[in-house]
Tab-separated table of N, CA and C in Angstrom:
chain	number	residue	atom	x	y	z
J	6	UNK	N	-17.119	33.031	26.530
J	6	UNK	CA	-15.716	32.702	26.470
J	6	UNK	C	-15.535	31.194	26.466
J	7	UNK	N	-14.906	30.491	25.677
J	7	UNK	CA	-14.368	29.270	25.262
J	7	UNK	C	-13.485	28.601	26.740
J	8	UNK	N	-13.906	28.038	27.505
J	8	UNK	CA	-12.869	27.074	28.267
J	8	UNK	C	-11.629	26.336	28.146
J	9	UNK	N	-10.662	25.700	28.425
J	9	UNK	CA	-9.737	24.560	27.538
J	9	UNK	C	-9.992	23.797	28.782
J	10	UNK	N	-10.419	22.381	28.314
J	10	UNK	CA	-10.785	21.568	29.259
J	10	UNK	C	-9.826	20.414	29.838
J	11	UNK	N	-9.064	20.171	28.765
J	11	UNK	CA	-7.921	19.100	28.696
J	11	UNK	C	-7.299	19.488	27.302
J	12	UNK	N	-5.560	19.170	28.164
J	12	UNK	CA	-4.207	19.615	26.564
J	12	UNK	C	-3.264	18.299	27.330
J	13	UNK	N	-3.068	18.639	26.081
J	13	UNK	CA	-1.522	17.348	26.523
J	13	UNK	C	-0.478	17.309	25.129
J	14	UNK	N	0.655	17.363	25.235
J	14	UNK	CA	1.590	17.451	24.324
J	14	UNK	C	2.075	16.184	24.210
J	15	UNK	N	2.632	15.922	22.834
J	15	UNK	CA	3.173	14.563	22.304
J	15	UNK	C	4.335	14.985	21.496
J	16	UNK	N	4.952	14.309	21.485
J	16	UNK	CA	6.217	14.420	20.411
J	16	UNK	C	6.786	13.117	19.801
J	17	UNK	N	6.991	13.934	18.649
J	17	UNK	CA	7.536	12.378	17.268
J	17	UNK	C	8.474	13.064	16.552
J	18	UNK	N	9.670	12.405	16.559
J	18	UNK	CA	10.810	12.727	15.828
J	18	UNK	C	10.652	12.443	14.207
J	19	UNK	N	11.147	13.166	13.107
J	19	UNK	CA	10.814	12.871	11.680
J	19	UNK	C	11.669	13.324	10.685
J	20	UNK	N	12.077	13.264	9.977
J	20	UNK	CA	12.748	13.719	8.993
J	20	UNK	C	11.890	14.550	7.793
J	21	UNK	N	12.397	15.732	7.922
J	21	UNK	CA	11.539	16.635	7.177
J	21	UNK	C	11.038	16.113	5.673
J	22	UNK	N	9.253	16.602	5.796
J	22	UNK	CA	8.758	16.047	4.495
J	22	UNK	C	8.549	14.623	4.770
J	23	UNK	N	8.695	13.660	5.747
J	23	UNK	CA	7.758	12.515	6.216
J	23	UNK	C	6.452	12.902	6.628
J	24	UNK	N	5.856	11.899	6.793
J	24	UNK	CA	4.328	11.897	7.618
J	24	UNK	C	3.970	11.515	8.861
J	25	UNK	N	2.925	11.649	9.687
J	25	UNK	CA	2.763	10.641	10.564
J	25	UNK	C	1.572	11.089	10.460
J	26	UNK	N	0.853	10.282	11.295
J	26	UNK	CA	-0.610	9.788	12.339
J	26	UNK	C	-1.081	10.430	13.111
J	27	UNK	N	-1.913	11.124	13.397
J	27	UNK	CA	-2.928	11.391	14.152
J	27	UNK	C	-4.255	11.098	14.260
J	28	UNK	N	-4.633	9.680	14.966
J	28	UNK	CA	-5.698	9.058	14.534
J	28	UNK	C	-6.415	7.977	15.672
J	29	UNK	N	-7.735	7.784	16.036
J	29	UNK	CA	-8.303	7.432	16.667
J	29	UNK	C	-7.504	5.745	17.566
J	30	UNK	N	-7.244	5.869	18.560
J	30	UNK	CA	-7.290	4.319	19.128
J	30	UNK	C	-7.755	3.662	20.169
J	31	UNK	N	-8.111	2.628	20.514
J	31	UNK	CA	-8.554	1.488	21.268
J	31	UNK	C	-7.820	0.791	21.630
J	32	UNK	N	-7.903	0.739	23.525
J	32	UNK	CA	-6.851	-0.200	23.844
J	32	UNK	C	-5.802	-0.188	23.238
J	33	UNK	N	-4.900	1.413	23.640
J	33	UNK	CA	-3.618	1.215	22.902
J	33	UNK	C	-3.510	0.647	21.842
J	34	UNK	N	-4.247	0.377	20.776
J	34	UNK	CA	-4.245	-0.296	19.531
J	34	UNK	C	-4.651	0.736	18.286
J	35	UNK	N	-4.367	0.722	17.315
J	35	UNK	CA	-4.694	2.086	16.360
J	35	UNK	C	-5.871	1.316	15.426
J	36	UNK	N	-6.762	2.409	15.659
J	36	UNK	CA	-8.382	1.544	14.984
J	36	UNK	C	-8.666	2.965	14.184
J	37	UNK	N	-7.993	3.955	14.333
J	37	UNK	CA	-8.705	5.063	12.736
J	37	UNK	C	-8.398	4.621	11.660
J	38	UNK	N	-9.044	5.503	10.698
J	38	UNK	CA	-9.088	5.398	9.490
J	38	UNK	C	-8.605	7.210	9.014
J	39	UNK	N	-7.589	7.209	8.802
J	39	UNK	CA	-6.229	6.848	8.227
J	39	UNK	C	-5.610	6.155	9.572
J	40	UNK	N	-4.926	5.170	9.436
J	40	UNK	CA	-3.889	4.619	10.255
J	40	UNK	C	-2.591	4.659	9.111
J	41	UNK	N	-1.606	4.173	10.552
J	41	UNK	CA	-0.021	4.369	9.403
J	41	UNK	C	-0.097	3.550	7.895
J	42	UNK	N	0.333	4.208	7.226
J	42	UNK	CA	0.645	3.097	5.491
J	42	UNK	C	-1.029	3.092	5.283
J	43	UNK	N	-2.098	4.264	5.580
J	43	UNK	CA	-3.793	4.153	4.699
J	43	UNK	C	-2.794	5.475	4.175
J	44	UNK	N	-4.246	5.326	2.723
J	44	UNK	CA	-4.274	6.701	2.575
J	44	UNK	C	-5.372	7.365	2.990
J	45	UNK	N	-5.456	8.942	2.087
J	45	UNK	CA	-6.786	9.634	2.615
J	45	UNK	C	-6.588	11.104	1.925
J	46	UNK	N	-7.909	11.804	1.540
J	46	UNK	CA	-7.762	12.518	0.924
J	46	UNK	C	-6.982	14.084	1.034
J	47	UNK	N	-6.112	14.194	0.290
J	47	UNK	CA	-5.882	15.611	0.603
J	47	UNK	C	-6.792	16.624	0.542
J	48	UNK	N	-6.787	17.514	2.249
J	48	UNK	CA	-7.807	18.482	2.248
J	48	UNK	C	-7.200	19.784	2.473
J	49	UNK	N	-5.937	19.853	2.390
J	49	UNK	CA	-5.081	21.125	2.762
J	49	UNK	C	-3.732	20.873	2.733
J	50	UNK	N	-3.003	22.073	2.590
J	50	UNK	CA	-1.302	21.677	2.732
J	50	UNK	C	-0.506	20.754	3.686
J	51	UNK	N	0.056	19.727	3.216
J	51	UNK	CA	0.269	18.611	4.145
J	51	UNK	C	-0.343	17.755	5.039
J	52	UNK	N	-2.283	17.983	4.734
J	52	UNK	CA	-2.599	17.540	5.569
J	52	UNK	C	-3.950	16.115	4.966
J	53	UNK	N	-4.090	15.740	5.157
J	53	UNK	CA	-4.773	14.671	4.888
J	53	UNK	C	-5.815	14.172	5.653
J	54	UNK	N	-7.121	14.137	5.230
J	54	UNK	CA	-8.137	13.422	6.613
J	54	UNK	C	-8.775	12.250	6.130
J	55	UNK	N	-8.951	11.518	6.915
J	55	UNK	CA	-10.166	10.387	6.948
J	55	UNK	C	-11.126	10.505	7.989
J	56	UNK	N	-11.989	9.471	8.120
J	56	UNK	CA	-13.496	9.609	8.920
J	56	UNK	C	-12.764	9.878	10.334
J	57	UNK	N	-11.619	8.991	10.665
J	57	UNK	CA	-10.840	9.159	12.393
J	57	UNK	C	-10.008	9.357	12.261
J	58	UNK	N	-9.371	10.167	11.434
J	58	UNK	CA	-7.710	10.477	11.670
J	58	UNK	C	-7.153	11.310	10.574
J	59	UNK	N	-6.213	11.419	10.814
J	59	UNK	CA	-5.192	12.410	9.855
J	59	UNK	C	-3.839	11.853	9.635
J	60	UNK	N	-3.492	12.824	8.785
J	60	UNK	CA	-1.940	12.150	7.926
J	60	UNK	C	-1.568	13.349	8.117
J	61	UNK	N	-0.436	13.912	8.335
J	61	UNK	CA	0.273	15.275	8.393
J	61	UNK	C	1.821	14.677	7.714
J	62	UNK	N	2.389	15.900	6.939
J	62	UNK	CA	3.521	15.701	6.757
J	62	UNK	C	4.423	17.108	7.038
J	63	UNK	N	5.423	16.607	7.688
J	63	UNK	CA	6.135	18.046	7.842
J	63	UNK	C	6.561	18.416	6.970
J	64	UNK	N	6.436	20.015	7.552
J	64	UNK	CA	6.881	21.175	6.747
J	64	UNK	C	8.527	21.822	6.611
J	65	UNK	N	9.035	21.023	7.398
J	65	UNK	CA	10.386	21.608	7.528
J	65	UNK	C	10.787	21.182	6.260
J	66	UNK	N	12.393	22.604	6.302
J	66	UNK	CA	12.675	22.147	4.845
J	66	UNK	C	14.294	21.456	5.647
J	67	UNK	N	14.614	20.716	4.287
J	67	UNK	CA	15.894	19.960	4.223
J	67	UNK	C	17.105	20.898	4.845
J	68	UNK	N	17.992	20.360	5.864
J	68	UNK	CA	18.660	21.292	6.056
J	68	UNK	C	20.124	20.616	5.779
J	69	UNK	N	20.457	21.621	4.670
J	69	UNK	CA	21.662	21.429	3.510
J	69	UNK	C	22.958	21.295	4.437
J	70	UNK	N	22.957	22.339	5.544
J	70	UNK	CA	24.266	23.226	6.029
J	70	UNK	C	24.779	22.437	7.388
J	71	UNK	N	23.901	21.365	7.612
J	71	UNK	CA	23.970	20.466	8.693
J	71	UNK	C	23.264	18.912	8.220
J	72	UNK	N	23.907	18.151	8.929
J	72	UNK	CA	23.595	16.851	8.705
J	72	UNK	C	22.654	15.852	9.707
J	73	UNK	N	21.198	16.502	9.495
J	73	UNK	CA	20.105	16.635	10.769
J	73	UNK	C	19.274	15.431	10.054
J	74	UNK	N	19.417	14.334	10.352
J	74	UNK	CA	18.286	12.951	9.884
J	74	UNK	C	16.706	13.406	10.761
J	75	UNK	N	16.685	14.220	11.655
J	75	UNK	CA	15.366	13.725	12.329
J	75	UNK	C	15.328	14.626	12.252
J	76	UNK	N	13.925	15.726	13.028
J	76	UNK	CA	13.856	16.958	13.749
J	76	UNK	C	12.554	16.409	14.722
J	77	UNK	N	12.386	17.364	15.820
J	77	UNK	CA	11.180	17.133	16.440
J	77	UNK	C	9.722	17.884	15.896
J	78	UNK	N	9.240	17.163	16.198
J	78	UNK	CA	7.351	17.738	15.839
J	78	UNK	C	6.192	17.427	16.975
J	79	UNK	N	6.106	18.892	17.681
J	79	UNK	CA	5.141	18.650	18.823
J	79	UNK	C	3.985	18.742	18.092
J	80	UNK	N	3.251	18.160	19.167
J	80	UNK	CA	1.483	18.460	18.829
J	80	UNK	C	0.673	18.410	20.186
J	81	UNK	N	-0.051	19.567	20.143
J	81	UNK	CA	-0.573	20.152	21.684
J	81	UNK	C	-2.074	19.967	21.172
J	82	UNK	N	-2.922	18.736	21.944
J	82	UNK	CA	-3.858	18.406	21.965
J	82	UNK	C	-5.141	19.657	22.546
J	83	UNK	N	-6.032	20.198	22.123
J	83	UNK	CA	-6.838	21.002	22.897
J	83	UNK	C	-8.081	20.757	23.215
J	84	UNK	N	-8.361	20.250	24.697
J	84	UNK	CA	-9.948	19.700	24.155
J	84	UNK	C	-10.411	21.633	25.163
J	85	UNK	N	-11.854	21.892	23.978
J	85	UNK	CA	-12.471	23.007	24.971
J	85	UNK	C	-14.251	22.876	24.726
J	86	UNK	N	-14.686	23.392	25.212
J	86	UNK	CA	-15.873	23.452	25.798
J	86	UNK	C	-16.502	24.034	24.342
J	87	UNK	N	-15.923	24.971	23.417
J	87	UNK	CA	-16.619	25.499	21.758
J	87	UNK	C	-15.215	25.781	21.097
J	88	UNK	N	-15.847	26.076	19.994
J	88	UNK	CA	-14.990	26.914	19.158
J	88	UNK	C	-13.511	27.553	19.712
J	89	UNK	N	-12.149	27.346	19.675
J	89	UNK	CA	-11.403	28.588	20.135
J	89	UNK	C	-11.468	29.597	19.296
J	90	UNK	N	-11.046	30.380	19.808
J	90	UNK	CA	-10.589	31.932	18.935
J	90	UNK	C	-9.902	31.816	17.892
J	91	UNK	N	-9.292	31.852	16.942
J	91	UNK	CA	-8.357	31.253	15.449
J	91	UNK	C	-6.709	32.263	16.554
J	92	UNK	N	-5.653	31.700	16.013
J	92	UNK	CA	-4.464	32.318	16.268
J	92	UNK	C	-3.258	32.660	15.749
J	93	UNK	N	-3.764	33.998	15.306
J	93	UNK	CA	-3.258	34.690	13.985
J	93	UNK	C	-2.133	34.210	14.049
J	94	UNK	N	-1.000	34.421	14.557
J	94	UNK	CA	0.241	33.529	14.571
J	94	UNK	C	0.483	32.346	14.060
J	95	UNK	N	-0.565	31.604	14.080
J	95	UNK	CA	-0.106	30.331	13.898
J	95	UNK	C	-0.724	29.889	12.149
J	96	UNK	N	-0.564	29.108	11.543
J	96	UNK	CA	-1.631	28.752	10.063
J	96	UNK	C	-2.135	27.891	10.369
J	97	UNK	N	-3.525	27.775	9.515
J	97	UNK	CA	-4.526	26.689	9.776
J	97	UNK	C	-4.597	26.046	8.712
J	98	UNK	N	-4.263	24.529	9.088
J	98	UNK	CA	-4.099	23.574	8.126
J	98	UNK	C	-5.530	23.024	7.657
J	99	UNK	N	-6.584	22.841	8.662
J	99	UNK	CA	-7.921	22.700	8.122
J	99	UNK	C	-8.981	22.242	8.734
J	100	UNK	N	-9.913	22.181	8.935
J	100	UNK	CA	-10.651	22.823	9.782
J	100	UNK	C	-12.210	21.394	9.635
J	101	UNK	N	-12.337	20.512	10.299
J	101	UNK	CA	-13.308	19.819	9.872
J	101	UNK	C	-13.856	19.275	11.103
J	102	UNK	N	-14.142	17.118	10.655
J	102	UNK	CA	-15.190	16.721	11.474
J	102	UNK	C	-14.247	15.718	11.637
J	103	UNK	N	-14.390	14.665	12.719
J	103	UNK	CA	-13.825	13.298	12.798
J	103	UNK	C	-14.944	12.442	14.086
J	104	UNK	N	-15.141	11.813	13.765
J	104	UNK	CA	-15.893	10.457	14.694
J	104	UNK	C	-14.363	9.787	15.216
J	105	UNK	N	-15.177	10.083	16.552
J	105	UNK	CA	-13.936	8.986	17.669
J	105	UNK	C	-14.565	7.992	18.270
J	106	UNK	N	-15.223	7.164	18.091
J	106	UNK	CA	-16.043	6.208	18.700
J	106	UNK	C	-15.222	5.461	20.211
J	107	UNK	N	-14.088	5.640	20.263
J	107	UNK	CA	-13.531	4.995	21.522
J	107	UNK	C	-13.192	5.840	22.307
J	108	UNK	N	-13.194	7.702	21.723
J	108	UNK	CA	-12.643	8.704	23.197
J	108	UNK	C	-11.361	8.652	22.673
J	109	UNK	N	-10.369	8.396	22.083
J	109	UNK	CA	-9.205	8.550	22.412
J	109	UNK	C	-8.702	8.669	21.344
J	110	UNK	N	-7.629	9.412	21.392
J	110	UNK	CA	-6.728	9.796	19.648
J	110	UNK	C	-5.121	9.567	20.536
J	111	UNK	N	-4.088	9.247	19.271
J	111	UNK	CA	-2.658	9.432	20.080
J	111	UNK	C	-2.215	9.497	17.930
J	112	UNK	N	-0.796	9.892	18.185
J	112	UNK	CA	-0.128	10.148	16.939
J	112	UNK	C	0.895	9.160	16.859
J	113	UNK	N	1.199	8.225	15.678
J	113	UNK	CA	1.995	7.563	15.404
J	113	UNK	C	2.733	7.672	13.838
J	114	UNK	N	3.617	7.166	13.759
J	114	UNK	CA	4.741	7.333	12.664
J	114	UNK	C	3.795	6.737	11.629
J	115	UNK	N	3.863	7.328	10.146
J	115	UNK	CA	3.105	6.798	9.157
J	115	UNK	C	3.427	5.371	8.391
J	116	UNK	N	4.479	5.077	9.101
J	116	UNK	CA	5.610	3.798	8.147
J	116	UNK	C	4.456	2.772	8.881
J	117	UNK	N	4.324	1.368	7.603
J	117	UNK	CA	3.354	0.618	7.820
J	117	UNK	C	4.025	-0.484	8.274
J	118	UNK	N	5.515	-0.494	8.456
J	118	UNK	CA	6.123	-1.713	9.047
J	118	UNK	C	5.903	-2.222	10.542
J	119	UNK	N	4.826	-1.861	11.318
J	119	UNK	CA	4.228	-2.420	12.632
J	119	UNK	C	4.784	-1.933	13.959
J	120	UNK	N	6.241	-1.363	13.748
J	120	UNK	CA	6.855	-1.144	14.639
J	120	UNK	C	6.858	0.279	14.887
J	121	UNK	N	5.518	0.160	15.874
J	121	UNK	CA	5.298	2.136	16.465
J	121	UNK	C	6.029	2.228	17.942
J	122	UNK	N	6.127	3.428	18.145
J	122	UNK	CA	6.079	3.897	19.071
J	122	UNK	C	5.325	3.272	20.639
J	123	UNK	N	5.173	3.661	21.844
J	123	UNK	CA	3.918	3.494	22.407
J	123	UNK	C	3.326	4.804	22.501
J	124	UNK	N	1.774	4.433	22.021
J	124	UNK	CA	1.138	5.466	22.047
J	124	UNK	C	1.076	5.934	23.083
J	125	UNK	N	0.985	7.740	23.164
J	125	UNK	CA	0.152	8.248	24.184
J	125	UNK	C	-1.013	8.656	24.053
J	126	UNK	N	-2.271	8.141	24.542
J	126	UNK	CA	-3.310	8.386	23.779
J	126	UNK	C	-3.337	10.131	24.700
J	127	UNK	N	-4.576	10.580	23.849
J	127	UNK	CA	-5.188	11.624	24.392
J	127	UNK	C	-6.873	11.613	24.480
J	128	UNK	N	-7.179	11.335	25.919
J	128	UNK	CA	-8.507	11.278	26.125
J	128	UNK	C	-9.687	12.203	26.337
J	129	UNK	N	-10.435	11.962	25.182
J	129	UNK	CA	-11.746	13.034	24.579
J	129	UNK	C	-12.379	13.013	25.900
J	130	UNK	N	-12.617	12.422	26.795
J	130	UNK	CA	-13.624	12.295	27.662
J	130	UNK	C	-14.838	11.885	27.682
J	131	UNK	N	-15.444	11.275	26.212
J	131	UNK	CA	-16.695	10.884	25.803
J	131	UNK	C	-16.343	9.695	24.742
J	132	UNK	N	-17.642	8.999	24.555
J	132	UNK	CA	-17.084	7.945	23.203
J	132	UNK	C	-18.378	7.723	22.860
J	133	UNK	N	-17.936	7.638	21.221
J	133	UNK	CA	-18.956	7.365	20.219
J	133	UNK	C	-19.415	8.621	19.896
J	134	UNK	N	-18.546	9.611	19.555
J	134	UNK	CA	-18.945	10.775	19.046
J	134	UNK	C	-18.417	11.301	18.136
J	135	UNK	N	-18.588	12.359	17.255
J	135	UNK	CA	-17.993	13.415	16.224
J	135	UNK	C	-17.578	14.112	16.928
J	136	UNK	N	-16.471	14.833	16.666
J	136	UNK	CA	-15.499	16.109	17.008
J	136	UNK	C	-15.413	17.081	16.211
J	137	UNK	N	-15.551	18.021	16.169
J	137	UNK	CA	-15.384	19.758	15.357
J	137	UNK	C	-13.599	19.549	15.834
J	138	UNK	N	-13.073	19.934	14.526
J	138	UNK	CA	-11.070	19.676	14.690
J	138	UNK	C	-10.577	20.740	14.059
J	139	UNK	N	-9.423	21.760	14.144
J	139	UNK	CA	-9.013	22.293	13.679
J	139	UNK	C	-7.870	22.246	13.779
J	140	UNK	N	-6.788	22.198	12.748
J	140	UNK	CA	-5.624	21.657	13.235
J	140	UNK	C	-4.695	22.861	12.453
J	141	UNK	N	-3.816	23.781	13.789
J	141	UNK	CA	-2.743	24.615	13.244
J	141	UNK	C	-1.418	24.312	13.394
J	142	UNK	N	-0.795	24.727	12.672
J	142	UNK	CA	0.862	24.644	12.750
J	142	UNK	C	1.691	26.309	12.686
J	143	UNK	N	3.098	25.854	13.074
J	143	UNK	CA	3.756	27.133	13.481
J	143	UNK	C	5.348	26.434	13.247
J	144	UNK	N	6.239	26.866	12.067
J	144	UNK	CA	7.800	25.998	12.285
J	144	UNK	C	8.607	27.575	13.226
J	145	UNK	N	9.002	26.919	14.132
J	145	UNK	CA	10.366	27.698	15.114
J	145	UNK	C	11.486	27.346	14.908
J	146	UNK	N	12.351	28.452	14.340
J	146	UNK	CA	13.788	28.581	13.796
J	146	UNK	C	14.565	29.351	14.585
J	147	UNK	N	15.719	30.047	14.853
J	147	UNK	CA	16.603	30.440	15.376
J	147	UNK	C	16.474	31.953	14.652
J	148	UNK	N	15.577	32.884	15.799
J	148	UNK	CA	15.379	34.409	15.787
J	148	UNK	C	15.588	35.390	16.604
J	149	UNK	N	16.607	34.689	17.648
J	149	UNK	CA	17.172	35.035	18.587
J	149	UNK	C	18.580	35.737	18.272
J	150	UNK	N	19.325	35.109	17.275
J	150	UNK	CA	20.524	35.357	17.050
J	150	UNK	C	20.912	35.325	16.170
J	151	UNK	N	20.909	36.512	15.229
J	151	UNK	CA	20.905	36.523	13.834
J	151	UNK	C	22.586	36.104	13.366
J	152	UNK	N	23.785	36.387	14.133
J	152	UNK	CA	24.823	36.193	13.984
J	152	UNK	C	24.861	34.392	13.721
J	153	UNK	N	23.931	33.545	14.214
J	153	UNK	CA	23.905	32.107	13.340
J	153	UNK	C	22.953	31.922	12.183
J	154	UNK	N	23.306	30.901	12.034
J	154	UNK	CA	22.184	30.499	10.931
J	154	UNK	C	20.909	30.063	11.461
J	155	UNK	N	19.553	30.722	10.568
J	155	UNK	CA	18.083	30.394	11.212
J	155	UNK	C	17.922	28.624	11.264
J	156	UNK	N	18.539	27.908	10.557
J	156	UNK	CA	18.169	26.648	10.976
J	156	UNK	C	19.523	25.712	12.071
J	157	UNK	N	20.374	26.512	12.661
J	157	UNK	CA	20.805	26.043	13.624
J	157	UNK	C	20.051	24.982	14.688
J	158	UNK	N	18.528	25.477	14.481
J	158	UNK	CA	17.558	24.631	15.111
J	158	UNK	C	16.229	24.835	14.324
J	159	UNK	N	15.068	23.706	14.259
J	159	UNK	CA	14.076	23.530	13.751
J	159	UNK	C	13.061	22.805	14.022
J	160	UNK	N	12.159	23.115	14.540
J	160	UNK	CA	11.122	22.450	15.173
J	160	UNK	C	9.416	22.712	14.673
J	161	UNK	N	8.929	21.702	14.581
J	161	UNK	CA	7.319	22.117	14.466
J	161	UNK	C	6.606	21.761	15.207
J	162	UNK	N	5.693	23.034	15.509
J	162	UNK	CA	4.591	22.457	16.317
J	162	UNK	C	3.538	22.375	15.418
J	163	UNK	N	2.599	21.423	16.263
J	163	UNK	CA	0.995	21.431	15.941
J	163	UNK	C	0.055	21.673	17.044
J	164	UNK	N	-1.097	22.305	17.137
J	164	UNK	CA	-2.154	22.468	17.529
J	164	UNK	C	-3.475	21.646	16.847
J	165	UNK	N	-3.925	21.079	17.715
J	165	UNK	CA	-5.440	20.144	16.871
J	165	UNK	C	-5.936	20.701	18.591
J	166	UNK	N	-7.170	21.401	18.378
J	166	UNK	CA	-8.577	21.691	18.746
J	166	UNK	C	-9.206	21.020	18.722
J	167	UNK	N	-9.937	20.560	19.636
J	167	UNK	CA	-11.804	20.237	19.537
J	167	UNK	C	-12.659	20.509	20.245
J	168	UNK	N	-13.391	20.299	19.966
J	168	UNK	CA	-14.790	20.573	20.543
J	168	UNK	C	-16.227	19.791	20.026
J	169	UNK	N	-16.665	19.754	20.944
J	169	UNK	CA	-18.295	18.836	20.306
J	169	UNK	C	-18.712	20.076	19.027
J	170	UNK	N	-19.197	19.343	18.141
J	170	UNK	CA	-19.627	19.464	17.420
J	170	UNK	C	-21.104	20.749	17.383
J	171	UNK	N	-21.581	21.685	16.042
J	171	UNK	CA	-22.423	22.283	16.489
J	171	UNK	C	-22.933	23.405	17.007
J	172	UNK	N	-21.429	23.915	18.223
J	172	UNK	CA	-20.851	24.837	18.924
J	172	UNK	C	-20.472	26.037	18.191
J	173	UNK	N	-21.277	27.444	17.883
J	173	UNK	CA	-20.724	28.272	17.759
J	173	UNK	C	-19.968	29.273	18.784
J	174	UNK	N	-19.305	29.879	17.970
J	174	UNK	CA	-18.418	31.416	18.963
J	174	UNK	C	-19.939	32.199	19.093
């Protein structure tokens, strides 16, 4: 059975169909590769990797019937001991490798104009290593109450997994 050793949630506000960051840093400073304004190759729907980081862009769609500039987008960090279980519920955006050489990842806005956020990093517990990553998503709409409209509210989460590298189920 798979452990979860350390989670921690982050949140970044976005306007649906932007991007942001999820990508290695140092001393509160962003040192991956993708950082905000790199590119990097597309390896799956909305998702983008480089050697330390990722590009995600949300999935929400435009919402016509309201006049919503932002929405929120969590992302629930998972560090575990192997492999998790996959979670049918949720889709898997894609499934790879990343070198963190400093231990620490945090998510920032993709705009290259300098002015981020403060990071919260999330600490691997080790440095100078590769990570096994799998990163899922899930959008939550309004299914509670069919008498409104499903995008009365809209939110995405993310899930990114890891684990050392190597590790089978």
């Amino acid at each position: 059975m798979v452990n979860l050793l350390a989670s921690m949630v982050d949140m970044i506000s976005l306007t649906p169909g932007d991007d942001f960051v999820i990508t290695e840093v140092t001393d509160g400073e962003i040192t991956g590769d993708p950082g905000p304004g790199d590119g990097a190759p597309l390896v799956g729907p909305g998702i983008h990797a480089g050697p330390s980081g990722l590009i995600l862009t949300s999935q929400l769609p435009f919402q016509t019937s309201r006049m919503v500039e932002k929405n929120d987008h969590f992302v629930r960090y998972e560090l575990c001991d192997g492999p998790p279980e996959p979670l049918e519920s949720w889709a898997e955006l894609w499934n790879g490798e990343l070198r963190i050489d400093s231990g620490t990842i945090a998510l920032s806005e993709y705009s290259s104009d300098g002015a981020w956020k403060e990071l919260e990093p999330f600490d691997l517990g080790e440095t100078g290593l590769s990570w096994s990553v799998r990163v899922l998503t899930k959008v939550m709409t309004n299914t509670e109450e069919p008498d409104f409209p499903r995008d009365v509210y809209q939110v995405q989460l993310y899930r990114l997994q890891l684990w050392r590298p190597g590790l089978t189920p």
